[in-house]
Short mmCIF file of C-alpha atoms and ligand atoms in Angstrom, two decimals:
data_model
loop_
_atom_site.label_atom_id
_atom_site.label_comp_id
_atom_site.label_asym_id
_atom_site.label_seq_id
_atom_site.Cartn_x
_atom_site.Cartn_y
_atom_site.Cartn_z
CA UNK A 1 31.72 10.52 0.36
CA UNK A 2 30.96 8.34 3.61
CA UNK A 3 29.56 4.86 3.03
CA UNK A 4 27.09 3.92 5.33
CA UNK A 5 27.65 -0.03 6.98
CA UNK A 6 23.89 -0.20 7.67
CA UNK A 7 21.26 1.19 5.05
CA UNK A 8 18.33 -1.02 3.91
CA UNK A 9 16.43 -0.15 0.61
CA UNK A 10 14.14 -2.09 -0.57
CA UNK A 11 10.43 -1.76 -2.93
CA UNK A 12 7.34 -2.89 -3.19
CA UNK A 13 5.25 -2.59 -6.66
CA UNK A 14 1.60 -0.98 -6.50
CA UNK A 15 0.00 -3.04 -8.58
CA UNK A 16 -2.76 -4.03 -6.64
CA UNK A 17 -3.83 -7.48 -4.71
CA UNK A 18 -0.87 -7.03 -2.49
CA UNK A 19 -0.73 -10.65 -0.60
CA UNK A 20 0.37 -12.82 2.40
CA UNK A 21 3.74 -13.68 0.48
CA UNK A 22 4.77 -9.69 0.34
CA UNK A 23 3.95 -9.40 3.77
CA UNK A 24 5.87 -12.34 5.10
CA UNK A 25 8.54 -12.92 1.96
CA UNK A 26 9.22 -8.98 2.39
CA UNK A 27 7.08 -6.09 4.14
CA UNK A 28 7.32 -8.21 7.82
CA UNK A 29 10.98 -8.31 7.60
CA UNK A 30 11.00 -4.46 7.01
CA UNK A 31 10.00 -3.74 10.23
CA UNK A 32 12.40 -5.73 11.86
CA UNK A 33 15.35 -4.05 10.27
CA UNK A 34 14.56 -0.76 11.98
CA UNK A 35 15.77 -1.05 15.08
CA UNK A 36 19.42 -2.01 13.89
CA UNK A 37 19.78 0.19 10.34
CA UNK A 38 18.89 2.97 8.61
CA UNK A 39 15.85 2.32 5.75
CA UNK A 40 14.44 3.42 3.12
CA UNK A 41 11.13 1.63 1.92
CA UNK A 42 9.84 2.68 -1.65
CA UNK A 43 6.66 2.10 -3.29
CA UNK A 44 8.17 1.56 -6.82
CA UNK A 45 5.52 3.27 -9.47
CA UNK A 46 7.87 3.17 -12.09
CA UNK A 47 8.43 -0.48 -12.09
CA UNK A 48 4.41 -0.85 -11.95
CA UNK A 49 3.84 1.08 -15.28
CA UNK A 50 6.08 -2.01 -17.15
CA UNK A 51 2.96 -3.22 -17.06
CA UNK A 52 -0.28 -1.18 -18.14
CA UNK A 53 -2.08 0.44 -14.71
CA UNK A 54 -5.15 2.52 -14.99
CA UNK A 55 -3.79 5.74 -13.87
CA UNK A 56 -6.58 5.74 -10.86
CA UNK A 57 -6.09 2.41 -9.74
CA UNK A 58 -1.83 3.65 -9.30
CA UNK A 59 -2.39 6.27 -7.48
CA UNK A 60 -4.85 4.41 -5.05
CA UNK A 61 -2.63 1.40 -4.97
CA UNK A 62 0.62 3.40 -4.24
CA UNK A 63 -1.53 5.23 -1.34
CA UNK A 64 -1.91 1.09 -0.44
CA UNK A 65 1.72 -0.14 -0.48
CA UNK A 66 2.46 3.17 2.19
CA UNK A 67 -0.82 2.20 4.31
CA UNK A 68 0.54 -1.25 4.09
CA UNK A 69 3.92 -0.36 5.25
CA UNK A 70 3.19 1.85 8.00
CA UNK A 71 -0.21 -0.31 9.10
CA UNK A 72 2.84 -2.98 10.08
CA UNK A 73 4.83 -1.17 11.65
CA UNK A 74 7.38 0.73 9.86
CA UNK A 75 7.66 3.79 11.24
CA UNK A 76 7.81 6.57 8.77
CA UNK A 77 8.94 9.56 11.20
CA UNK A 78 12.49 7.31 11.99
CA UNK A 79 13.14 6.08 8.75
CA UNK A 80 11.97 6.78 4.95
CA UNK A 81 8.81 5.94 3.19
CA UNK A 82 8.03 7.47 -0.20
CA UNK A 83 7.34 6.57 -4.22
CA UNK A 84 10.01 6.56 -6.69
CA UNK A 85 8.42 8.48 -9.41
CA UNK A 86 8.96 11.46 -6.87
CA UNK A 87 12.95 11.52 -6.60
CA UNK A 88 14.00 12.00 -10.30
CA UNK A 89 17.72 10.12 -9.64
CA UNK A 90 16.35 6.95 -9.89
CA UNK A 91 15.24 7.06 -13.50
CA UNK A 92 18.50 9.48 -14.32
CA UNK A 93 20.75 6.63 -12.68
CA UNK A 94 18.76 3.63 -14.27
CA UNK A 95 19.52 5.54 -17.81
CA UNK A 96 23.20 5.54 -17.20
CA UNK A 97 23.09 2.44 -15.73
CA UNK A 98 21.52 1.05 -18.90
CA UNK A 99 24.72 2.00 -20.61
CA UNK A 100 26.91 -0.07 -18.24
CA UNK A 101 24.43 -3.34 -17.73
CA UNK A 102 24.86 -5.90 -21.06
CA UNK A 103 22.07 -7.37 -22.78
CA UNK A 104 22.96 -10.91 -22.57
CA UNK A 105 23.03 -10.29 -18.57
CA UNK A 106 19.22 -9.13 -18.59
CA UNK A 107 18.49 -11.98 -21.64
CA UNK A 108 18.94 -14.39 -18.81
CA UNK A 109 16.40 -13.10 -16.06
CA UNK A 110 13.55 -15.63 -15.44
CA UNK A 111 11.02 -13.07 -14.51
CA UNK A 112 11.01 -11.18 -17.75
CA UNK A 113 10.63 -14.22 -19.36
CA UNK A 114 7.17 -15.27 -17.16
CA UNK A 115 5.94 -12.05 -17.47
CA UNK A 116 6.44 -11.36 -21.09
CA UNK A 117 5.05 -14.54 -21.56
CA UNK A 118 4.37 -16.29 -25.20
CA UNK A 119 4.59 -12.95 -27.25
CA UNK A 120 7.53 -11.46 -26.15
CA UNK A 121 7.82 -8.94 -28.51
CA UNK A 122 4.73 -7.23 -27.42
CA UNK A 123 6.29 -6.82 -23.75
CA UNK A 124 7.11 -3.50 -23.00
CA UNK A 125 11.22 -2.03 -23.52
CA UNK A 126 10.64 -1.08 -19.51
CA UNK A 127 9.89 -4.71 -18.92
CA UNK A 128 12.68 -5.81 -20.36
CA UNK A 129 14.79 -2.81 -18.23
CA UNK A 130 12.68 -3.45 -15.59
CA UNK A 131 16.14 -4.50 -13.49
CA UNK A 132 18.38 -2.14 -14.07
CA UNK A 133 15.91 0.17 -12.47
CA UNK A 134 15.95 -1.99 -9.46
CA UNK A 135 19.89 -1.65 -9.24
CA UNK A 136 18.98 2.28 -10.21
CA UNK A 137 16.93 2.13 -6.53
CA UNK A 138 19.47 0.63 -4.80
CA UNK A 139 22.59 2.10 -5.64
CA UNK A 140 21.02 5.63 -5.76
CA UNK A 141 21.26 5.51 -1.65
CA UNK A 142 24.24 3.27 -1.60
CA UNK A 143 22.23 0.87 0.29
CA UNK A 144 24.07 -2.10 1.45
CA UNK A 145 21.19 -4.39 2.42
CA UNK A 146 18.05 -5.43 0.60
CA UNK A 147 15.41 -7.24 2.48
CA UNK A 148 13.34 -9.51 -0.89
CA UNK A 149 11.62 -12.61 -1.34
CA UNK A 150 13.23 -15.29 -2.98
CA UNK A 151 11.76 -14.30 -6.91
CA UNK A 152 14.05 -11.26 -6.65
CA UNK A 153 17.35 -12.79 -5.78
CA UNK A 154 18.48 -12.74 -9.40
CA UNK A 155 17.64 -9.28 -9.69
CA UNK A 156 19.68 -8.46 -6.78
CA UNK A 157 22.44 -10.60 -8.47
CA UNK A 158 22.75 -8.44 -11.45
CA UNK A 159 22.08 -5.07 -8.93
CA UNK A 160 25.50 -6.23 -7.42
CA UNK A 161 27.37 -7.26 -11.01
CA UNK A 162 26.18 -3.72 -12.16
CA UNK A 163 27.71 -2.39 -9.11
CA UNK A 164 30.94 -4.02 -10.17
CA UNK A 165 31.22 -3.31 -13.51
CA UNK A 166 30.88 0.50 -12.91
CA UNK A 167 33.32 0.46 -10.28
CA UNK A 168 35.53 -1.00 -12.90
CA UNK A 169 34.40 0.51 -15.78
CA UNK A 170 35.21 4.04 -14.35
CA UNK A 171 38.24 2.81 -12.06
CA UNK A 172 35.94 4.28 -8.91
CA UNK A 173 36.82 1.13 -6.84
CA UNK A 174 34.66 0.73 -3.79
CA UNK A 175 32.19 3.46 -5.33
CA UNK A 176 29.15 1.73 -5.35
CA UNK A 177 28.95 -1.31 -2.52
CA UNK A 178 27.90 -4.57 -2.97
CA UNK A 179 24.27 -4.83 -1.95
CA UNK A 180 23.73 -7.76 0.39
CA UNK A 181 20.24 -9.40 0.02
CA UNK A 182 18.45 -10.63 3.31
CA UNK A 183 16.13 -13.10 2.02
CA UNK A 184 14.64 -14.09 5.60
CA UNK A 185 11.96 -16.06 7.70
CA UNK A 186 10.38 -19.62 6.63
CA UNK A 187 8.25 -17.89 3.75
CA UNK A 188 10.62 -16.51 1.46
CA UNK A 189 8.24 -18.37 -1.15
CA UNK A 190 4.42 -18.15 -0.35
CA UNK A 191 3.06 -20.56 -2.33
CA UNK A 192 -0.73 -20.42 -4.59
CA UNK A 193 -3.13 -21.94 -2.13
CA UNK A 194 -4.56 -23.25 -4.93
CA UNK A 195 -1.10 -24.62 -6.51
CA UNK A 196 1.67 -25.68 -4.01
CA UNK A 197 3.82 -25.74 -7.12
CA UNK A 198 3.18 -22.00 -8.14
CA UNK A 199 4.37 -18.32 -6.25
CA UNK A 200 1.34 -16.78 -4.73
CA UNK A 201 0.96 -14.07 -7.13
CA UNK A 202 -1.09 -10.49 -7.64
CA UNK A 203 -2.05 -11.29 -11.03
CA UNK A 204 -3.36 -14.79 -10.29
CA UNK A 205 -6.89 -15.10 -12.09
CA UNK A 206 -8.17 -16.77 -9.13
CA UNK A 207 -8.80 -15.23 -5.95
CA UNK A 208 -8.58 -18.25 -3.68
CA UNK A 209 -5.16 -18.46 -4.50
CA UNK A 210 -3.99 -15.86 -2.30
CA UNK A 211 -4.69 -13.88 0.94
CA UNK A 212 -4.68 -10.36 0.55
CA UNK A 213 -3.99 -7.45 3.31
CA UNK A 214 -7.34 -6.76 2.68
CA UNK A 215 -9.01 -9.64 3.59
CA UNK A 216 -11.74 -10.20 6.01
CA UNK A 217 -11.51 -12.47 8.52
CA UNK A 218 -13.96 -14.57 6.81
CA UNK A 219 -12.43 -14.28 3.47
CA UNK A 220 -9.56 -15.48 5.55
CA UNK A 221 -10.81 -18.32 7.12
CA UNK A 222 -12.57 -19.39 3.46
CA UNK A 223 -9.26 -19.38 1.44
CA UNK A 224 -7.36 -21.32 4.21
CA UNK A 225 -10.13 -24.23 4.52
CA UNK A 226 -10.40 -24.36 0.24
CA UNK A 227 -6.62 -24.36 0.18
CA UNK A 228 -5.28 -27.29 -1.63
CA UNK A 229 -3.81 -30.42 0.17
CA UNK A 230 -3.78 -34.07 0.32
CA UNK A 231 -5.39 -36.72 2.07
CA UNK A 232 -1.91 -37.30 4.36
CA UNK A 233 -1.80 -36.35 8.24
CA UNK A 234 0.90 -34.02 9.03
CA UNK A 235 4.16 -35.57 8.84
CA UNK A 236 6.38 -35.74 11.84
CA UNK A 237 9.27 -33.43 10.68
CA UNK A 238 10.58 -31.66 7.64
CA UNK A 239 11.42 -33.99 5.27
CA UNK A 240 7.67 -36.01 5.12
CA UNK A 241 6.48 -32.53 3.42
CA UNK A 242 9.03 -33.04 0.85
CA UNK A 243 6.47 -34.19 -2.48
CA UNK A 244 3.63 -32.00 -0.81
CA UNK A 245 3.75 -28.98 -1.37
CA UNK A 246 0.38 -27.91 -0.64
CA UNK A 247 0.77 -29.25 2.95
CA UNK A 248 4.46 -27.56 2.98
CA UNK A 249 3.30 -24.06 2.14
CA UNK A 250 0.29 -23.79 4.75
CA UNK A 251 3.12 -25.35 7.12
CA UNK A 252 5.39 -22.52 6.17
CA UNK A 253 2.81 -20.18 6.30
CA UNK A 254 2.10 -21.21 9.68
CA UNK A 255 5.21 -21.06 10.93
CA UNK A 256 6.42 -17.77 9.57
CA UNK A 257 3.08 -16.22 11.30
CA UNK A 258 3.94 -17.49 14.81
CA UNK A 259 7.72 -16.83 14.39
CA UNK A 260 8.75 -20.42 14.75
CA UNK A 261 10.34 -22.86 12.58
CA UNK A 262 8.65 -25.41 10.43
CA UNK A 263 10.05 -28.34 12.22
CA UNK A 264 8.71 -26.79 15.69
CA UNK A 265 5.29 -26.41 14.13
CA UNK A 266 5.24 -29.88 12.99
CA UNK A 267 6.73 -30.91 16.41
CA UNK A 268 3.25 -29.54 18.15
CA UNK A 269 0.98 -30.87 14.54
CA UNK A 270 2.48 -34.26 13.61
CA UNK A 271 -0.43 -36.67 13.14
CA UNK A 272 -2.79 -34.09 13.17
CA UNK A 273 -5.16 -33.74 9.83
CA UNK A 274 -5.78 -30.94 7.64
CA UNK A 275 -9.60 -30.39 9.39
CA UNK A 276 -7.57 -29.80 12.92
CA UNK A 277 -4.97 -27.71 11.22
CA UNK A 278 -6.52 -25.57 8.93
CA UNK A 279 -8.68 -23.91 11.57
CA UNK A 280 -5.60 -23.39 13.39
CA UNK A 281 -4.25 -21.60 10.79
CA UNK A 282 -6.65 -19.58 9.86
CA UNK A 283 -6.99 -18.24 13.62
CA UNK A 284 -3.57 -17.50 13.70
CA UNK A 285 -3.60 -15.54 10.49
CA UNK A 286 -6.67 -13.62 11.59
CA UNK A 287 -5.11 -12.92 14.63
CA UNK A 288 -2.12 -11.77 12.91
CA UNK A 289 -3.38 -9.85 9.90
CA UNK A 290 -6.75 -8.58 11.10
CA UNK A 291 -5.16 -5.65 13.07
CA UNK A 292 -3.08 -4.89 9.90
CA UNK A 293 -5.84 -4.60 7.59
CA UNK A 294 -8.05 -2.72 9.96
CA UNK A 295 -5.04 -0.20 10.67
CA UNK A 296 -4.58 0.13 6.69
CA UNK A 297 -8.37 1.26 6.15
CA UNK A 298 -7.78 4.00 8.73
CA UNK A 299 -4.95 5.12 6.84
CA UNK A 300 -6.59 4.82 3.41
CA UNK A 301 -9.41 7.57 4.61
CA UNK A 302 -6.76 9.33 5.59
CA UNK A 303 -5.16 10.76 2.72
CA UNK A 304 -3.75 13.60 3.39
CA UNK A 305 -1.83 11.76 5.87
CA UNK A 306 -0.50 9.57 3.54
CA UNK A 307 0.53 11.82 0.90
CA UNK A 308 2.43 13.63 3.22
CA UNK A 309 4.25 11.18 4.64
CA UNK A 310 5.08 10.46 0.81
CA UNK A 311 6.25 13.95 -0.18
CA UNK A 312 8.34 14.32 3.06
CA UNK A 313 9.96 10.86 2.69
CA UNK A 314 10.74 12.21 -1.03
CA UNK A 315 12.30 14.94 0.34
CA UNK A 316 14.46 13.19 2.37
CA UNK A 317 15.02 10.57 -0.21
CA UNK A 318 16.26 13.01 -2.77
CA UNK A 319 19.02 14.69 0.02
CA UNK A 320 20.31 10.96 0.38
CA UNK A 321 20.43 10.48 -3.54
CA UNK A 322 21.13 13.54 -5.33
CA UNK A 323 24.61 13.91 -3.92
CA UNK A 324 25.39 10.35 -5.31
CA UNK A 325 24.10 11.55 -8.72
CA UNK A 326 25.98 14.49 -8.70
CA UNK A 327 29.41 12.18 -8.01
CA UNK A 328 28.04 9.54 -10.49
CA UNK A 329 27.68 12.45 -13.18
CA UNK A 330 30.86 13.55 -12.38
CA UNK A 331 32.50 9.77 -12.85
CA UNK A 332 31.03 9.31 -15.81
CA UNK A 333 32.63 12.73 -17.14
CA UNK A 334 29.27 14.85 -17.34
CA UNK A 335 29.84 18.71 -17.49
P1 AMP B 1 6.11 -7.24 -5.77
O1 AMP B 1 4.69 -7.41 -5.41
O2 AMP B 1 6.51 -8.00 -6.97
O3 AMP B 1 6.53 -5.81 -5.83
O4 AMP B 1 6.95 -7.87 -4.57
C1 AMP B 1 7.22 -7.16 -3.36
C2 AMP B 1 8.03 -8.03 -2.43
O5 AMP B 1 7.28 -9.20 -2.05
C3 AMP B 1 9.34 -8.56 -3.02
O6 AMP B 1 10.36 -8.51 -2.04
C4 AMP B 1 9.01 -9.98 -3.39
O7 AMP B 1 10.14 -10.80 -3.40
C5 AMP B 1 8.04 -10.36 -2.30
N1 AMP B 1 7.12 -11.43 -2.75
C6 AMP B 1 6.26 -11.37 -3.79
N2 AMP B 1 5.58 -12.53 -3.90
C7 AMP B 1 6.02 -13.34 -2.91
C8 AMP B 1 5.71 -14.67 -2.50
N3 AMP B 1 4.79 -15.40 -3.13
N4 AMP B 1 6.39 -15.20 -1.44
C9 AMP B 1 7.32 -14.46 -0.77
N5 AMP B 1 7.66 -13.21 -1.12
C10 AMP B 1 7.03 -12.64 -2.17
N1 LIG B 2 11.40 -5.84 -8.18
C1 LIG B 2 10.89 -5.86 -6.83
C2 LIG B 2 9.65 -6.79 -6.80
O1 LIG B 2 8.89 -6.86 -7.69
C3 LIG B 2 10.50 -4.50 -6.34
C4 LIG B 2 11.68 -3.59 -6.29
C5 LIG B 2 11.94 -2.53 -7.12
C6 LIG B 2 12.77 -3.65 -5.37
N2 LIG B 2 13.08 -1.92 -6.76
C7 LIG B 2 13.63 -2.59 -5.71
C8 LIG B 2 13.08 -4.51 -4.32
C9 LIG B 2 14.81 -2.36 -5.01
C10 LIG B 2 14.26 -4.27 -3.62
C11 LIG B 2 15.12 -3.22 -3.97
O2 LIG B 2 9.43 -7.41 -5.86
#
């Protein structure tokens, strides 16, 4: 079985809210991976429902994540956009997976611990799991690169141990590869606008803490001047934001929007105060989300459009993965 050098796979949960820090920590650097390998963007349902959804609210909120995708730029004719609950190898590899993956590895992952919070033993089993589906996704398609923000690196980490150990396991050296995470751009961590010391998050109880793709350019404009900072002019290079993080997140932010780095944003903004910089900002941003968000409304009354693009991707999807199940089944010594 060939082994591609160059396919991408990477997911995005539809669990509503979706935010500045998806677009720049991960959907942005989607797009830019299409002219040089072959992807395959999900919209992972299954890992949603670790967490209750109103049935409703999924299905409109997966229709979102493939508006979203395709609204910047991914093109879903050239490579493959579809949702996971459609291509049944991902849950038949994460079961088989489950048998290979040990529970002190997943006892150590920080984000089940967040998210199952104080009363852990009311989390859900596919919480818990919740990663070995992730390497499920990923090794399905063999996929050797995996575009994420920074909160999934340790996830990726275990995606390539699992790897590893079923290679050995099964002496099928070389079988699965070891997925290579791109964790790109100067916003790999989009911070709370309302906490520099906290991830921008969907499930924030406050909506001033993030911008979302749906955003008006008001809304925009509102958030970016309420954001949280300090009294402090800009600094004059990258180590003055060091202690403020409230100033270093818009700064990222900033930069990541107008492809530049942080130090050549503070290069032009040194000196300057947060009433000069945070209408900057916030025209930038509207400049660089507004088209988004009005291209993902078209899309969004468009759903027949979307839901084909969905079942077609699956169908491609599935011809990429079901051979790999087939060998897997066979490796593991299913008749
Ligand atoms: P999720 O919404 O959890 O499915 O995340 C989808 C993608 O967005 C993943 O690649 C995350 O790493 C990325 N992401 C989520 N939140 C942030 C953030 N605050 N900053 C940067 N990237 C993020
Ligand atoms: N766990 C990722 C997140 O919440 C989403 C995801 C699921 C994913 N499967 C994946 C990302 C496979 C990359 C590759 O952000």
């Amino acid at each position: 079985m060939d082994q591609p050098q160059n396919r991408v796979f990477s997911g995005v949960q539809p669990t509503g809210n979706l935010h500045l820090g998806n677009y720049l920590g991960a959907i942005r650097n989607f797009v830019g991976l299409q002219e040089t390998h072959e992807c395959i963007y999900c919209v992972v349902d299954m890992h949603a429902i670790t967490v209750w959804q109103d049935p409703k609210e999924l299905a409109a909120n997966t229709r979102e994540v493939a508006a979203a995708y395709i609204a910047s730029g991914i093109d879903p004719e050239r490579h493959i956009v579809f949702n996971q609950s459609k291509v049944s190898a991902h849950a038949e590899l994460a079961w088989i997976l489950n048998c290979v993956v040990r529970i002190g590895w997943l006892n150590r992952m920080t984000q089940f611990k967040d998210k199952a919070g104080k009363d852990r033993e009311k989390a859900s089993v596919g919480l818990y799991t919740y990663p070995v589906l992730m390497a499920a996704d990923i090794l399905a398609y063999r996929a050797t690169h995996v575009p994420v923000g920074e909160d999934q690196k340790q996830h990726l980490e275990l995606a390539r141990d699992t790897a590893q150990k079923f290679n050995n396991d099964f002496d099928a050296p070389d079988f699965f590869p070891q997925p290579e995470p791109l964790i790109m751009g100067e916003a790999t961590r989009v911070m709370s606008l309302r906490d520099g010391t906290k991830k921008m998050s969907k499930s924030d109880p406050s909506d001033l803490s993030r911008i979302t793709m749906r955003d008006s350019a008001d809304d925009i404009a509102k958030k970016i001047r309420k954001a949280q900072t300090d009294p402090d002019p800009l600094p004059e290079d990258v180590k003055g934001l060091e202690g403020r993080p409230g100033a270093d997140n818009l700064v990222g932010i900033y930069a990541a929007l107008s492809d530049k780095t942080k130090a050549q944003v503070l290069a032009e903004f040194s000196g300057a105060q947060f009433s000069v910089f945070k209408p900057a900002l916030a025209d930038l941003a509207v400049e660089k989300l507004s088209p988004i968000t009005n291209e993902m409304k078209r899309l969004m009354d468009d759903r027949a459009y979307i839901d084909t693009i969905l079942e077609k991707g699956a169908e491609r999807a599935r011809a990429i993965a079901d051979p790999v199940l087939a060998r897997v089944r066979e490796i593991v010594g299913f008749i």
